Structures are given as C-alpha cells and as structure tokens.
Amino acid sequence: MITVKKPGLLTTVQDLGRYGFQKYGVITSGAMDSLAHRLANLLVGNLESVPTLEITMLGPSLQFQADSLVAICGGDLTPELDGKPIQMWRPIFVNKGSILQFGLAKHGCRAYLAVAGGFDVPAIMGSGSTYMRAELGGFKGRALAKDDQIPFRAPSETSKRMFQYIAKRKDVNWAISSIIQPAYQKEPCIRVMKGRHYDKFSKDSQANFWASPFEITPQSDRMGYRLKGPALLLEKDEEMISEAVHFGTIQVPADGNLIILLADSQTVGGYPKIAQIASIDFSIIAQTKPGSIIRFIEIPHIEAQQLLLMREKFIQELKHGIAQKFL
Amino acid sequence: MDFTLQPHGDYSIIIDVGGKINETTLQRVQTITSYLEKKKFDWIVEYVPSFQTVTIYYDPIKVAQIQPLIPPYDYVSQQLNSLHDFQAQTNVIPRTITIPVCYGGELGPDLQHVADFNDLSTEEVIDIHANGSYLVYMIGFSPGFPYIGGMSERIATPRRSSPRSQIPAGAVGIAGIQTGIYPLKTPGGWQIIGQTPKKLFIPSKIPPSLLKAGDRIKFSPITYQEFVSWKGEEG
C-alpha cells in the first residue's frame, strides 16, 4: 500500500485502457505512454495490463507501507527514494516506510510507477483506467489527493521470485536496453499517415502541414494537444459527418488550428481529419510537453504496421529475458 | 451491399457505406454491426458505428499471429469482404423515448445565433426543433451522447469555429444539420439551444446508455420551473 503525502500535478491510476464500450460513447482513457506503462509492469513481474500510476510533470510524494518491488519508466522526472536518486528502467527494492518523490522533469513529462501486483482499484467496465470527466474508474474516478491510500494486489509468482532476488541484493546491475527505451526528443518529428480527409485540404495547407513547425500550446491535456501554427484550411467549406476518432487522430476545426486527440479523446468527432499518428510514435507525443515544437513526417501505413510488429517482438524477447534473470 | 474499406490508423479500419443520413443508411450500418456481433471475429477489439461508417478496432499483433504472411490490414480487409454478399435488414422495431427540453435563456446561449443565422425568431426555432421526427443514428462523442437525425434544414447552423471548453450535462445542441444532447460536462463545438433534466448516461447499468442506435426521439418543451423540479427528482 502507498499513502499519498503530496499528490503532484496530475497523478492517476491507468492501465491499457477501457475497451468494448466505445459504441456507448465510453472513452478508452488509459496510459498516455502505454509502452512505458507496459515496460514498467514487466520489470516487476506483472502482466502488462495491470494498473500503474501515471505521473505528470510535477510528481507526487508517496510513502510505502511495506517492503515493495517497483519500477519507473517513461519521462525522467528525477525520482528519489528517501532523498537519494534512483534509477529508472529497472526493478527497485523499496523498504517499508520509504518515501518516493520526484524533482525536475529532465526529459519527457510522464512517468509510470509500477508496483508488484499492481494498484488495487475496482474494474469499471473491465478496466482500472481513470476517466476523469465521467468521474469513473481508477482511484475513485479522480486524480490522487493528499492522504489517499492505495493498496496493491497480490504479486504473481514471477514478482515473488524477483522480489526475493532483489531483497537480498537491494539492486540489480542491469536495465532495459536502450533499443527498447523510446527515444524521447526535444523537438520530435512525428510519423503520421495521411488522414481520411487529407485530400479535402487546400494544396497550400497540405504543404504547410508537412513543412511547418507546430507548437504545443498550454491548452493541452490528456484529451488532446492544441497546436499553434499556420492555419490549415479545407479547399472548400464543408461540414464533416461525425465518425470514430482515437488516440493520434489529428483533426482540424474551422479555425485551422490542429488538435491531436489523445488518451481521453471522445469516441467520435466531426472535424476533418488531416492525419493519423502512427502507433509507433504514440510514446513520443505522450512525452512531448506543452511549449515544445513538433513536426510531421509521412510514413506509409504498411511500414507503420511493420514497425509495430517489430517492436512487439522486442518486447516479447524482453519479457523472456527478464524471466530468465530470475530462474 | 456496397461499401469501401479504408485504413483509419494502424489498428483501425473504416467500413464506409456512404449515402445520405437517413433510415436506409442506418439499416445498412445496423446490418453490418449485427453481422459483426454474430460472427465474433477473434481479431476484433470492438467496433464503433456512426452515420455512414463502422470503424473496427483490431489488434495487429493478434492478426499477425493468425496470419503472419501478409500485412495485418490486408488480412482484416479480406475477412470483411464477405459483407458485400449481404442485403440490408429492414425488420428491426424501434422504441420511442421522450426527452423534455427547456429551450433558450441561460440554458440555450446559442438559440439567438441559430435564429439569426437562419432568419427565424427564437420561437420558430423552438417550434421547428420540438416538432421534428427524430431517429438515433449512433451513440458517441461522450457516454450516452445520441447523434440524432431528422432535424429540419431550416434550423441547420455550422459548428462554432472554435469549440467551447465546457458545456453542461443535458445541453441540447445543433452542429450543421445534426442535433444532439450532451450527457456529461465536456468541451464541444455545437450550438447550444436548450437543456434536458433527463440522465442519458448511467454507468452502473448495462448498457450504460439510455438511448441506442435505432431509437426514435420526441423532444418535449418544458418551462424553467419544470426543468428545475425534474432535475431535483433525477438527482
């Protein structure tokens, strides 16, 4: 169990999202950087789908009520245990009573804390993800607050073996290979596929989409990032008919300012879609904070799927590799 | 049945039946969704129907395990081609749900704009909206949010060019030729003409949405007093 000493800017329980209810308008939510979430879980012997804490920009201060096995992946928010810096991307042993806190956001903006067993929250429509607008799921349907206490679920056999191994050594001398760690960048080039309505945009707007830098404005959150840049306009004015949208869909209201839809986006939308971010770059956009400049580069659909499959192979190999270390 | 297939993202595919927003198109969409319900393809995560499309979310990793030799998208589109052999079903019996609405005033801040845009008085807009014959085409945008067809073109008004960051739960709006109701407080770009005290989304229920695709709706004007007392009862 953890006790929240300080809640941080926005700390929520998330898993891989709430699927199966989008036809009723229930959004998926889930970890913004699902790759970091999955890797953190693997590092403590959990199933990838188990709830973690998504920590945003200014991290919380959390006290552990028992000896625990944890891992932190994602953006580097300078995690410290009892005032001493700790490493990310590897399993860490935490003593009962220790306090985990965070400092400056050095790279990226979202970190994922996995604990052996996962955070114990009720499954709402099959998921532990927090849907804040509907006040559903996660920990009481909201971000963490001071004095909240969140228990952990029972650890798996893998977790128990890892725990015993690390309890003796207090540390491991390995971490996840940098091949699998997403390459978070300060001014990233995001790979996208042309959207459903790309051809409806004017030639100038299409050219501007590929050539221009866009700034992520402060009016950005888990629902979407609003960008500032040249106004992108349709060749001729028309109203779109609403249809499904999801994480990575880039839509353009009549004012011409791009919106990148993210984890808390609505299930359907009626603004024209100029492009769709490739899943392989979801982590990158999730770790790019407001104020940053981004650009777009085209990737063919077939390559986007190929890269996804290749990365999945790495993750499966990693899973086996971790299990091997604790036999 | 005629339709096109197009990738949406690298884990979604759109079945587009085209056509105008009407009952015939709705039936074609519902034929597809009934088929998906019956077939239960194990590579489907879920599907989301809309006016003219059904978007299917699939797991490319799972598809690659089933068929590693071709791109996941190609396998998925091959599987869906069997839909071309289908005729649209026309024998589903609709329910009619009455939705009470308090129009205008502070509950309908864009009613005047809709009236001005269409060269009508606000009373005429209310009259036209309340007397329409409506069909629910899909649920989306937020939990329980119905997309409703059948609104008269005489009160059609484009979306706001810049969305509002907050719309109250129960708000009734217009965007282009569509009308809809917001079940939850949310950002949005629709023109708000009134509000209903009825709850459209109840998370503990299965299904969690009051309305579903295929329902008919009757809007019933109520006064502000009635709105307040109804809201008190709903809780």
Coordinates of C-alpha atoms in Angstrom, one line a residue:
Chain A
M1 CA 0.0 0.0 0.0
I2 CA 1.1 3.6 -0.6
T3 CA 0.0 6.7 1.2
V4 CA -0.1 9.9 -0.7
K5 CA 1.9 12.6 1.1
K6 CA 1.7 15.1 -1.8
P7 CA -0.4 14.4 -4.9
G8 CA 1.7 16.1 -7.5
L9 CA 0.3 17.9 -10.6
L10 CA -1.8 15.1 -12.0
T11 CA -1.3 11.5 -10.8
T12 CA -3.9 9.0 -11.9
V13 CA -4.3 5.2 -12.0
Q14 CA -4.1 4.0 -15.6
D15 CA -3.9 0.7 -17.4
L16 CA -4.0 -0.2 -21.1
G17 CA -7.5 1.4 -21.4
R18 CA -11.2 0.6 -21.3
Y19 CA -12.2 -1.2 -24.5
G20 CA -15.5 -2.7 -25.6
F21 CA -17.8 0.3 -24.7
Q22 CA -16.9 2.9 -27.2
K23 CA -20.1 2.2 -29.1
Y24 CA -21.9 3.6 -25.9
G25 CA -19.6 6.6 -26.1
V26 CA -17.4 5.4 -23.2
I27 CA -13.8 6.6 -24.0
T28 CA -10.8 4.4 -23.7
S29 CA -8.6 6.5 -21.3
G30 CA -5.5 4.5 -20.3
A31 CA -1.8 5.4 -20.1
M32 CA -0.7 8.2 -22.5
D33 CA 2.6 6.4 -22.9
S34 CA 1.4 2.8 -23.0
L35 CA 4.8 1.5 -23.9
A36 CA 6.4 2.9 -20.7
H37 CA 3.4 1.6 -18.7
R38 CA 3.9 -1.9 -20.2
L39 CA 7.7 -2.0 -19.6
A40 CA 7.3 -0.8 -16.0
N41 CA 4.9 -3.7 -15.4
L42 CA 7.2 -6.3 -17.0
L43 CA 10.1 -5.1 -14.8
V44 CA 8.2 -6.0 -11.6
G45 CA 6.8 -9.3 -12.9
N46 CA 3.3 -8.0 -13.6
L47 CA 1.0 -8.7 -16.6
E48 CA 1.3 -5.7 -18.9
S49 CA -2.4 -4.7 -18.4
V50 CA -2.1 -4.2 -14.6
P51 CA -2.8 -0.7 -13.3
T52 CA 0.2 1.7 -12.7
L53 CA 0.3 5.3 -11.6
E54 CA 0.7 7.8 -14.4
I55 CA 2.7 10.7 -13.0
T56 CA 2.6 14.1 -14.9
M57 CA 5.3 16.8 -14.8
L58 CA 5.4 17.5 -11.1
G59 CA 5.5 14.2 -9.3
P60 CA 3.8 13.1 -6.0
S61 CA 5.4 12.2 -2.7
L62 CA 4.4 8.6 -1.9
Q63 CA 5.1 6.5 1.3
F64 CA 5.3 2.8 1.0
Q65 CA 3.6 0.9 3.9
A66 CA 5.5 -2.3 3.3
D67 CA 8.7 -3.6 1.6
S68 CA 7.9 -3.4 -2.1
L69 CA 9.2 -4.1 -5.6
V70 CA 8.7 -1.1 -8.0
A71 CA 9.9 0.2 -11.4
I72 CA 9.6 3.6 -13.0
C73 CA 9.6 4.0 -16.8
G74 CA 8.8 6.9 -19.1
G75 CA 9.9 10.5 -18.8
D76 CA 12.8 11.3 -16.4
L77 CA 11.1 13.2 -13.6
T78 CA 14.2 12.7 -11.3
P79 CA 12.8 10.1 -9.0
E80 CA 14.3 9.9 -5.5
L81 CA 13.9 7.4 -2.7
D82 CA 14.4 8.9 0.8
G83 CA 16.2 11.8 -0.8
K84 CA 18.6 9.7 -2.9
P85 CA 18.3 9.5 -6.7
I86 CA 17.1 6.1 -8.0
Q87 CA 17.4 4.6 -11.5
M88 CA 14.6 4.2 -14.0
W89 CA 14.0 1.3 -16.4
R90 CA 14.9 -1.4 -13.8
P91 CA 13.3 -3.1 -10.8
I92 CA 13.9 -1.4 -7.5
F93 CA 13.5 -2.6 -3.9
V94 CA 11.7 -0.2 -1.6
N95 CA 11.9 -0.5 2.2
K96 CA 8.8 -0.2 4.3
G97 CA 8.3 3.4 5.3
S98 CA 10.4 4.8 2.4
I99 CA 9.2 7.9 0.6
L100 CA 9.4 8.1 -3.2
Q101 CA 9.3 11.6 -4.6
F102 CA 10.2 13.4 -7.8
G103 CA 12.0 16.6 -8.9
L104 CA 12.6 18.4 -12.1
A105 CA 11.3 17.0 -15.4
K106 CA 14.6 16.4 -17.2
H107 CA 13.2 14.6 -20.3
G108 CA 9.7 13.9 -21.2
C109 CA 6.7 14.7 -19.0
R110 CA 5.0 11.5 -17.9
A111 CA 6.5 8.7 -15.7
Y112 CA 4.8 5.3 -14.9
L113 CA 5.2 3.7 -11.4
A114 CA 4.5 0.0 -11.4
V115 CA 4.4 -2.0 -8.2
A116 CA 4.5 -5.8 -7.9
G117 CA 0.9 -6.9 -8.1
G118 CA -0.3 -3.6 -9.5
F119 CA -2.5 -1.0 -7.8
D120 CA -5.7 -2.4 -6.5
V121 CA -8.7 -0.5 -7.9
P122 CA -12.1 -1.8 -8.9
A123 CA -12.5 -2.8 -12.6
I124 CA -15.1 -0.5 -14.1
M125 CA -16.4 -1.8 -17.4
G126 CA -13.3 -4.1 -17.4
S127 CA -10.6 -1.5 -16.8
G128 CA -8.8 0.2 -13.9
S129 CA -8.1 3.3 -16.0
T130 CA -9.3 6.7 -14.7
Y131 CA -12.0 8.5 -16.8
M132 CA -11.8 11.9 -15.0
R133 CA -14.6 13.7 -16.9
A134 CA -17.1 11.0 -16.1
E135 CA -15.6 10.5 -12.6
L136 CA -15.3 6.8 -13.2
G137 CA -12.6 4.2 -12.7
G138 CA -9.1 4.3 -11.4
F139 CA -8.9 5.5 -7.8
K140 CA -12.4 6.9 -7.1
G141 CA -12.7 8.3 -10.6
R142 CA -10.2 11.1 -9.9
A143 CA -6.6 12.2 -9.7
L144 CA -4.8 11.3 -6.4
A145 CA -5.1 13.7 -3.5
K146 CA -3.2 14.1 -0.2
D147 CA -3.8 11.2 2.3
D148 CA -5.2 8.8 -0.3
Q149 CA -4.2 5.2 0.4
I150 CA -4.0 2.7 -2.5
P151 CA -3.5 -1.0 -1.7
F152 CA -1.6 -3.4 -4.1
R153 CA -3.0 -6.6 -5.5
A154 CA -1.3 -9.9 -4.7
P155 CA 2.0 -10.4 -6.6
S156 CA 2.5 -13.0 -9.3
E157 CA 4.9 -16.0 -8.9
T158 CA 7.4 -14.1 -11.1
S159 CA 7.1 -11.0 -9.0
K160 CA 7.7 -13.1 -5.8
R161 CA 10.9 -14.6 -7.3
M162 CA 12.1 -11.1 -8.4
F163 CA 11.3 -9.7 -5.0
Q164 CA 13.3 -12.4 -3.2
Y165 CA 16.3 -12.0 -5.5
I166 CA 16.3 -8.2 -5.2
A167 CA 15.6 -8.2 -1.4
K168 CA 19.0 -9.9 -1.0
R169 CA 20.9 -7.7 -3.4
K170 CA 19.0 -4.4 -2.9
D171 CA 19.7 -3.5 -6.6
V172 CA 20.2 -5.0 -10.0
N173 CA 23.1 -4.1 -12.3
W174 CA 21.0 -4.2 -15.4
A175 CA 18.3 -2.1 -17.0
I176 CA 16.2 -2.3 -20.1
S177 CA 18.3 -2.0 -23.2
S178 CA 18.2 1.5 -24.8
I179 CA 16.9 -0.2 -28.0
I180 CA 13.5 -0.6 -26.4
Q181 CA 13.5 2.6 -24.5
P182 CA 11.6 5.1 -26.6
A183 CA 13.9 7.8 -27.9
Y184 CA 12.2 10.8 -26.4
Q185 CA 13.3 14.0 -28.2
K186 CA 13.0 17.7 -27.5
E187 CA 11.8 18.7 -31.0
P188 CA 10.4 15.5 -32.4
C189 CA 9.4 14.6 -35.9
I190 CA 6.2 12.6 -35.5
R191 CA 5.5 9.9 -38.1
V192 CA 1.9 10.1 -39.4
M193 CA -0.3 8.6 -42.1
K194 CA -2.5 10.8 -44.3
G195 CA -5.9 11.1 -42.8
R196 CA -9.3 10.3 -44.2
H197 CA -9.9 13.9 -45.2
Y198 CA -6.4 14.9 -46.2
D199 CA -7.4 15.4 -49.9
K200 CA -10.1 17.9 -48.9
F201 CA -7.4 20.4 -47.6
S202 CA -6.0 23.1 -49.9
K203 CA -2.7 22.4 -51.6
D204 CA -1.1 25.2 -49.5
S205 CA -2.5 23.7 -46.3
Q206 CA -1.2 20.3 -47.2
A207 CA 2.3 21.7 -47.9
N208 CA 2.2 23.7 -44.7
F209 CA 1.3 20.6 -42.7
W210 CA 4.5 18.8 -43.8
A211 CA 6.8 21.8 -43.9
S212 CA 5.9 23.8 -40.8
P213 CA 6.9 23.6 -37.1
F214 CA 3.9 23.4 -34.7
E215 CA 4.0 24.5 -31.1
I216 CA 2.0 22.6 -28.4
T217 CA 0.0 25.2 -26.6
P218 CA -0.8 25.2 -22.9
Q219 CA -4.4 24.4 -23.8
S220 CA -3.4 20.8 -23.9
D221 CA -4.3 17.8 -21.7
R222 CA -5.0 14.1 -21.7
M223 CA -7.9 14.7 -24.1
G224 CA -5.8 16.4 -26.7
Y225 CA -3.0 18.7 -27.6
R226 CA -3.9 22.0 -29.3
L227 CA -1.2 23.2 -31.7
K228 CA -0.2 26.7 -32.8
G229 CA 1.0 27.1 -36.4
P230 CA -0.2 28.1 -39.8
A231 CA -4.0 27.8 -40.2
L232 CA -4.8 24.7 -42.2
L233 CA -8.0 25.1 -44.3
L234 CA -10.2 23.0 -46.5
E235 CA -10.2 23.6 -50.2
K236 CA -13.9 24.4 -49.9
D237 CA -16.0 24.8 -46.8
E238 CA -17.9 21.7 -45.8
E239 CA -19.3 20.1 -42.6
M240 CA -18.0 16.6 -42.0
I241 CA -20.2 13.9 -40.7
S242 CA -19.2 12.6 -37.3
E243 CA -17.4 9.3 -37.2
A244 CA -14.9 7.4 -34.9
V245 CA -11.7 9.0 -33.8
H246 CA -9.0 7.8 -31.5
F247 CA -5.5 8.4 -30.0
G248 CA -3.3 10.1 -32.6
T249 CA -6.1 11.3 -34.8
I250 CA -5.2 14.9 -35.9
Q251 CA -8.4 16.9 -36.5
V252 CA -8.8 20.5 -37.7
P253 CA -11.7 22.7 -36.7
A254 CA -12.7 25.6 -39.0
D255 CA -10.3 28.0 -37.3
G256 CA -7.5 25.9 -38.9
N257 CA -5.6 25.0 -35.6
L258 CA -4.6 21.4 -35.3
I259 CA -5.8 19.2 -32.4
I260 CA -4.0 15.9 -31.7
L261 CA -6.5 13.6 -30.0
L262 CA -5.0 11.6 -27.1
A263 CA -6.0 9.0 -24.4
D264 CA -9.1 10.9 -23.1
S265 CA -10.4 11.8 -26.5
Q266 CA -14.0 11.4 -27.4
T267 CA -15.0 8.2 -29.3
V268 CA -16.3 10.1 -32.4
G269 CA -15.7 13.5 -33.9
G270 CA -16.9 15.7 -36.7
Y271 CA -13.9 17.8 -37.6
P272 CA -11.9 17.0 -40.7
K273 CA -9.0 14.5 -40.1
I274 CA -5.8 15.6 -41.8
A275 CA -3.6 12.8 -40.5
Q276 CA -3.2 9.9 -38.0
I277 CA -0.1 9.5 -35.8
A278 CA 1.5 6.0 -36.2
S279 CA 1.2 3.9 -33.0
I280 CA 5.0 3.5 -33.0
D281 CA 5.2 7.2 -32.2
F282 CA 2.4 7.4 -29.5
S283 CA 5.1 7.3 -26.7
I284 CA 6.9 10.2 -28.3
I285 CA 3.9 12.5 -28.5
A286 CA 2.9 11.5 -24.9
Q287 CA 6.3 12.6 -23.7
T288 CA 6.4 15.9 -25.5
K289 CA 5.3 18.7 -23.2
P290 CA 3.4 22.0 -23.9
G291 CA 5.7 24.6 -25.2
S292 CA 7.6 22.1 -27.4
I293 CA 7.8 22.3 -31.2
I294 CA 6.9 19.3 -33.3
R295 CA 6.9 18.5 -37.0
F296 CA 5.2 15.8 -39.0
I297 CA 6.7 13.3 -41.5
E298 CA 4.8 10.8 -43.6
I299 CA 5.0 7.1 -43.0
P300 CA 3.2 4.5 -45.3
H301 CA 0.5 2.5 -43.5
I302 CA 2.2 -0.8 -44.2
E303 CA 5.5 0.4 -42.7
A304 CA 3.7 1.7 -39.6
Q305 CA 2.3 -1.8 -39.0
Q306 CA 5.6 -3.4 -39.7
L307 CA 7.4 -1.2 -37.1
L308 CA 4.7 -2.0 -34.6
L309 CA 5.1 -5.8 -35.1
M310 CA 8.9 -5.5 -34.9
R311 CA 8.7 -3.6 -31.6
E312 CA 6.3 -6.2 -30.3
K313 CA 9.0 -8.9 -31.0
F314 CA 11.5 -6.9 -28.9
I315 CA 9.0 -6.6 -26.1
Q316 CA 8.3 -10.3 -26.1
E317 CA 12.1 -11.0 -26.1
L318 CA 12.5 -8.6 -23.2
K319 CA 9.8 -10.4 -21.3
H320 CA 11.6 -13.7 -21.7
G321 CA 14.9 -12.1 -20.9
I322 CA 13.6 -10.7 -17.6
A323 CA 12.1 -14.1 -16.6
Q324 CA 15.4 -15.8 -17.4
K325 CA 17.3 -13.5 -15.0
F326 CA 15.2 -14.7 -12.1
L327 CA 15.1 -18.5 -12.6
Chain B
M1 CA -24.1 -4.3 -50.0
D2 CA -21.9 -1.6 -51.4
F3 CA -19.2 -0.2 -49.2
T4 CA -15.5 0.8 -49.2
L5 CA -12.7 -0.2 -46.8
Q6 CA -10.0 2.2 -45.7
P7 CA -7.4 2.1 -43.0
H8 CA -8.0 4.7 -40.3
G9 CA -4.9 4.2 -38.2
D10 CA -2.6 1.3 -37.9
Y11 CA -5.1 -0.6 -35.7
S12 CA -8.4 0.5 -37.1
I13 CA -10.3 0.1 -40.4
I14 CA -13.3 2.0 -41.6
I15 CA -16.2 0.4 -43.5
D16 CA -17.9 3.2 -45.3
V17 CA -21.4 2.6 -46.7
G18 CA -21.8 6.2 -47.9
G19 CA -25.2 7.6 -48.7
K20 CA -27.3 10.3 -47.1
I21 CA -28.1 10.4 -43.4
N22 CA -31.4 8.5 -43.4
E23 CA -33.1 5.4 -42.2
T24 CA -31.8 3.3 -45.2
T25 CA -28.2 4.1 -44.4
L26 CA -28.9 3.4 -40.7
Q27 CA -30.2 0.0 -41.7
R28 CA -27.1 -0.8 -43.7
V29 CA -24.9 0.2 -40.8
Q30 CA -27.0 -1.9 -38.4
T31 CA -26.8 -4.9 -40.8
I32 CA -23.0 -4.7 -40.6
T33 CA -23.0 -4.4 -36.8
S34 CA -25.4 -7.3 -36.4
Y35 CA -23.1 -9.4 -38.6
L36 CA -20.0 -8.4 -36.5
E37 CA -22.0 -9.4 -33.3
K38 CA -22.9 -12.7 -34.8
K39 CA -19.5 -13.6 -36.4
K40 CA -17.4 -12.6 -33.4
F41 CA -14.1 -12.4 -35.2
D42 CA -11.4 -13.1 -32.6
W43 CA -9.1 -10.3 -34.0
I44 CA -11.7 -7.6 -33.4
V45 CA -11.3 -5.5 -30.2
E46 CA -14.5 -3.6 -30.8
Y47 CA -16.5 -1.6 -33.4
V48 CA -17.9 1.9 -33.4
P49 CA -20.8 2.6 -35.7
S50 CA -21.6 6.2 -37.0
F51 CA -23.9 7.7 -39.5
Q52 CA -22.3 6.2 -42.6
T53 CA -19.5 4.1 -41.3
V54 CA -18.5 1.3 -38.9
T55 CA -14.9 1.6 -37.6
I56 CA -13.4 -1.6 -36.4
Y57 CA -10.6 -1.6 -33.9
Y58 CA -8.4 -4.6 -34.2
D59 CA -5.1 -5.9 -32.7
P60 CA -2.4 -6.1 -35.4
I61 CA -0.3 -8.3 -33.1
K62 CA -3.1 -10.8 -32.8
V63 CA -3.8 -10.7 -36.6
A64 CA -0.1 -11.3 -37.3
Q65 CA -0.2 -14.4 -35.1
I66 CA -3.2 -15.7 -37.1
Q67 CA -1.7 -14.8 -40.5
P68 CA 1.9 -13.7 -40.4
L69 CA 2.5 -13.7 -44.2
I70 CA 0.5 -10.6 -45.2
P71 CA 0.1 -7.2 -43.5
P72 CA -2.5 -7.2 -40.8
Y73 CA -4.6 -4.6 -42.6
D74 CA -4.8 -6.9 -45.7
Y75 CA -6.0 -9.8 -43.7
V76 CA -8.6 -7.8 -41.9
S77 CA -10.0 -6.3 -45.2
Q78 CA -10.1 -9.8 -46.8
Q79 CA -12.1 -11.0 -43.8
L80 CA -14.6 -8.1 -44.2
N81 CA -15.1 -8.6 -47.9
S82 CA -17.8 -11.2 -47.1
L83 CA -20.1 -8.3 -46.2
H84 CA -20.5 -7.5 -49.9
D85 CA -22.8 -10.5 -50.1
F86 CA -25.3 -9.1 -47.6
Q87 CA -28.6 -7.3 -48.0
A88 CA -29.6 -4.6 -45.5
Q89 CA -32.0 -5.9 -42.8
T90 CA -35.2 -3.8 -42.5
N91 CA -37.2 -5.6 -39.8
V92 CA -35.9 -4.0 -36.5
I93 CA -38.7 -2.5 -34.4
P94 CA -37.7 1.0 -32.9
R95 CA -38.5 2.3 -29.4
T96 CA -39.7 6.0 -28.9
I97 CA -38.1 7.9 -26.0
T98 CA -39.5 11.3 -24.9
I99 CA -36.8 13.9 -24.0
P100 CA -38.1 17.0 -22.1
V101 CA -36.2 20.2 -23.1
C102 CA -36.1 23.7 -21.6
Y103 CA -35.2 25.9 -24.6
G104 CA -33.4 29.2 -24.6
G105 CA -32.5 31.6 -21.8
E106 CA -29.3 30.8 -19.9
L107 CA -29.8 27.1 -20.8
G108 CA -29.7 27.8 -24.5
P109 CA -27.0 30.5 -25.1
D110 CA -26.7 29.9 -28.8
L111 CA -30.5 29.9 -29.5
Q112 CA -30.4 33.5 -30.7
H113 CA -27.4 32.8 -33.0
V114 CA -29.2 29.8 -34.6
A115 CA -32.3 32.0 -35.1
D116 CA -30.3 34.9 -36.6
F117 CA -28.3 32.6 -38.9
N118 CA -31.5 31.1 -40.3
D119 CA -33.5 34.3 -40.4
L120 CA -36.1 33.0 -37.9
S121 CA -37.4 34.1 -34.5
T122 CA -36.3 32.0 -31.5
E123 CA -39.9 30.8 -31.1
E124 CA -39.9 29.5 -34.6
V125 CA -36.6 27.7 -33.9
I126 CA -38.1 26.0 -30.8
D127 CA -41.2 25.1 -32.7
I128 CA -39.3 23.5 -35.6
H129 CA -36.9 21.7 -33.3
A130 CA -39.6 20.3 -30.9
N131 CA -41.9 19.2 -33.7
G132 CA -39.4 17.2 -35.7
S133 CA -39.4 13.4 -36.1
Y134 CA -36.1 12.1 -34.9
L135 CA -34.0 8.9 -35.2
V136 CA -30.9 8.0 -33.1
Y137 CA -28.1 7.1 -35.6
M138 CA -25.4 6.3 -33.1
I139 CA -24.1 6.9 -29.6
G140 CA -20.7 8.6 -29.3
F141 CA -18.7 11.8 -28.5
S142 CA -19.3 11.2 -24.8
P143 CA -21.0 8.4 -22.8
G144 CA -24.7 8.1 -23.8
F145 CA -24.5 11.0 -26.3
P146 CA -27.0 10.4 -29.1
Y147 CA -26.4 11.6 -32.6
I148 CA -29.8 12.3 -33.9
G149 CA -31.1 12.6 -37.5
G150 CA -34.2 14.1 -38.9
M151 CA -33.7 17.7 -37.9
S152 CA -35.1 20.3 -40.3
E153 CA -32.6 22.0 -42.5
R154 CA -34.4 25.3 -41.7
I155 CA -32.5 25.4 -38.4
A156 CA -29.2 23.9 -39.5
T157 CA -26.3 26.0 -38.2
P158 CA -22.5 25.3 -38.5
R159 CA -20.4 24.3 -35.5
R160 CA -18.7 27.0 -33.6
S161 CA -15.3 27.7 -35.4
S162 CA -13.6 27.4 -32.0
P163 CA -15.0 24.8 -29.6
R164 CA -16.2 25.8 -26.1
S165 CA -14.1 24.4 -23.3
Q166 CA -17.1 23.5 -21.2
I167 CA -20.7 22.5 -22.0
P168 CA -23.1 21.4 -19.2
A169 CA -24.6 17.9 -18.9
G170 CA -28.0 17.7 -20.6
A171 CA -27.3 20.5 -23.1
V172 CA -29.2 20.1 -26.4
G173 CA -27.2 21.4 -29.4
I174 CA -27.0 21.8 -33.2
A175 CA -24.0 21.3 -35.4
G176 CA -24.5 21.6 -39.2
I177 CA -27.6 19.5 -40.0
Q178 CA -27.2 17.4 -36.8
T179 CA -28.8 17.8 -33.4
G180 CA -27.6 16.1 -30.2
I181 CA -27.6 16.1 -26.4
Y182 CA -24.5 16.3 -24.1
P183 CA -24.9 13.7 -21.3
L184 CA -21.8 14.9 -19.4
K185 CA -20.0 18.2 -18.9
T186 CA -17.4 18.2 -21.7
P187 CA -15.8 20.6 -24.3
G188 CA -17.6 20.8 -27.6
G189 CA -18.3 22.8 -30.7
W190 CA -22.1 22.5 -31.0
Q191 CA -24.5 25.5 -30.9
I192 CA -26.4 25.0 -27.6
I193 CA -30.2 25.8 -27.8
G194 CA -31.5 24.2 -24.5
Q195 CA -31.1 21.6 -21.8
T196 CA -32.8 18.4 -20.6
P197 CA -33.0 17.3 -17.0
K198 CA -33.0 13.6 -18.0
K199 CA -29.9 11.4 -17.4
L200 CA -28.6 9.9 -20.6
F201 CA -25.7 8.0 -19.1
I202 CA -25.9 5.7 -16.0
P203 CA -22.6 3.9 -15.6
S204 CA -23.8 1.2 -13.3
K205 CA -26.4 0.0 -15.8
I206 CA -25.8 -2.5 -18.7
P207 CA -25.8 -1.0 -21.2
P208 CA -24.8 2.3 -19.6
S209 CA -26.6 4.5 -22.2
L210 CA -30.3 5.4 -22.1
L211 CA -30.5 5.6 -25.9
K212 CA -29.2 3.4 -28.6
A213 CA -28.8 3.4 -32.3
G214 CA -32.3 2.9 -34.0
D215 CA -34.4 4.6 -31.2
R216 CA -36.9 7.3 -32.1
I217 CA -36.9 10.6 -30.0
K218 CA -39.7 13.0 -29.2
F219 CA -38.4 16.4 -27.8
S220 CA -41.0 17.9 -25.4
P221 CA -40.6 21.7 -24.4
I222 CA -40.8 22.4 -20.7
T223 CA -40.5 25.6 -18.6
Y224 CA -37.6 26.6 -16.5
Q225 CA -39.6 25.7 -13.4
E226 CA -40.4 22.3 -14.7
F227 CA -36.7 21.8 -15.6
V228 CA -35.6 22.7 -12.0
S229 CA -38.1 20.4 -10.3
W230 CA -37.4 17.5 -12.8
K231 CA -33.7 17.9 -12.2
G232 CA -34.4 17.7 -8.4
E233 CA -36.1 14.3 -8.9
E234 CA -33.5 12.8 -11.2
G235 CA -30.8 13.6 -8.6

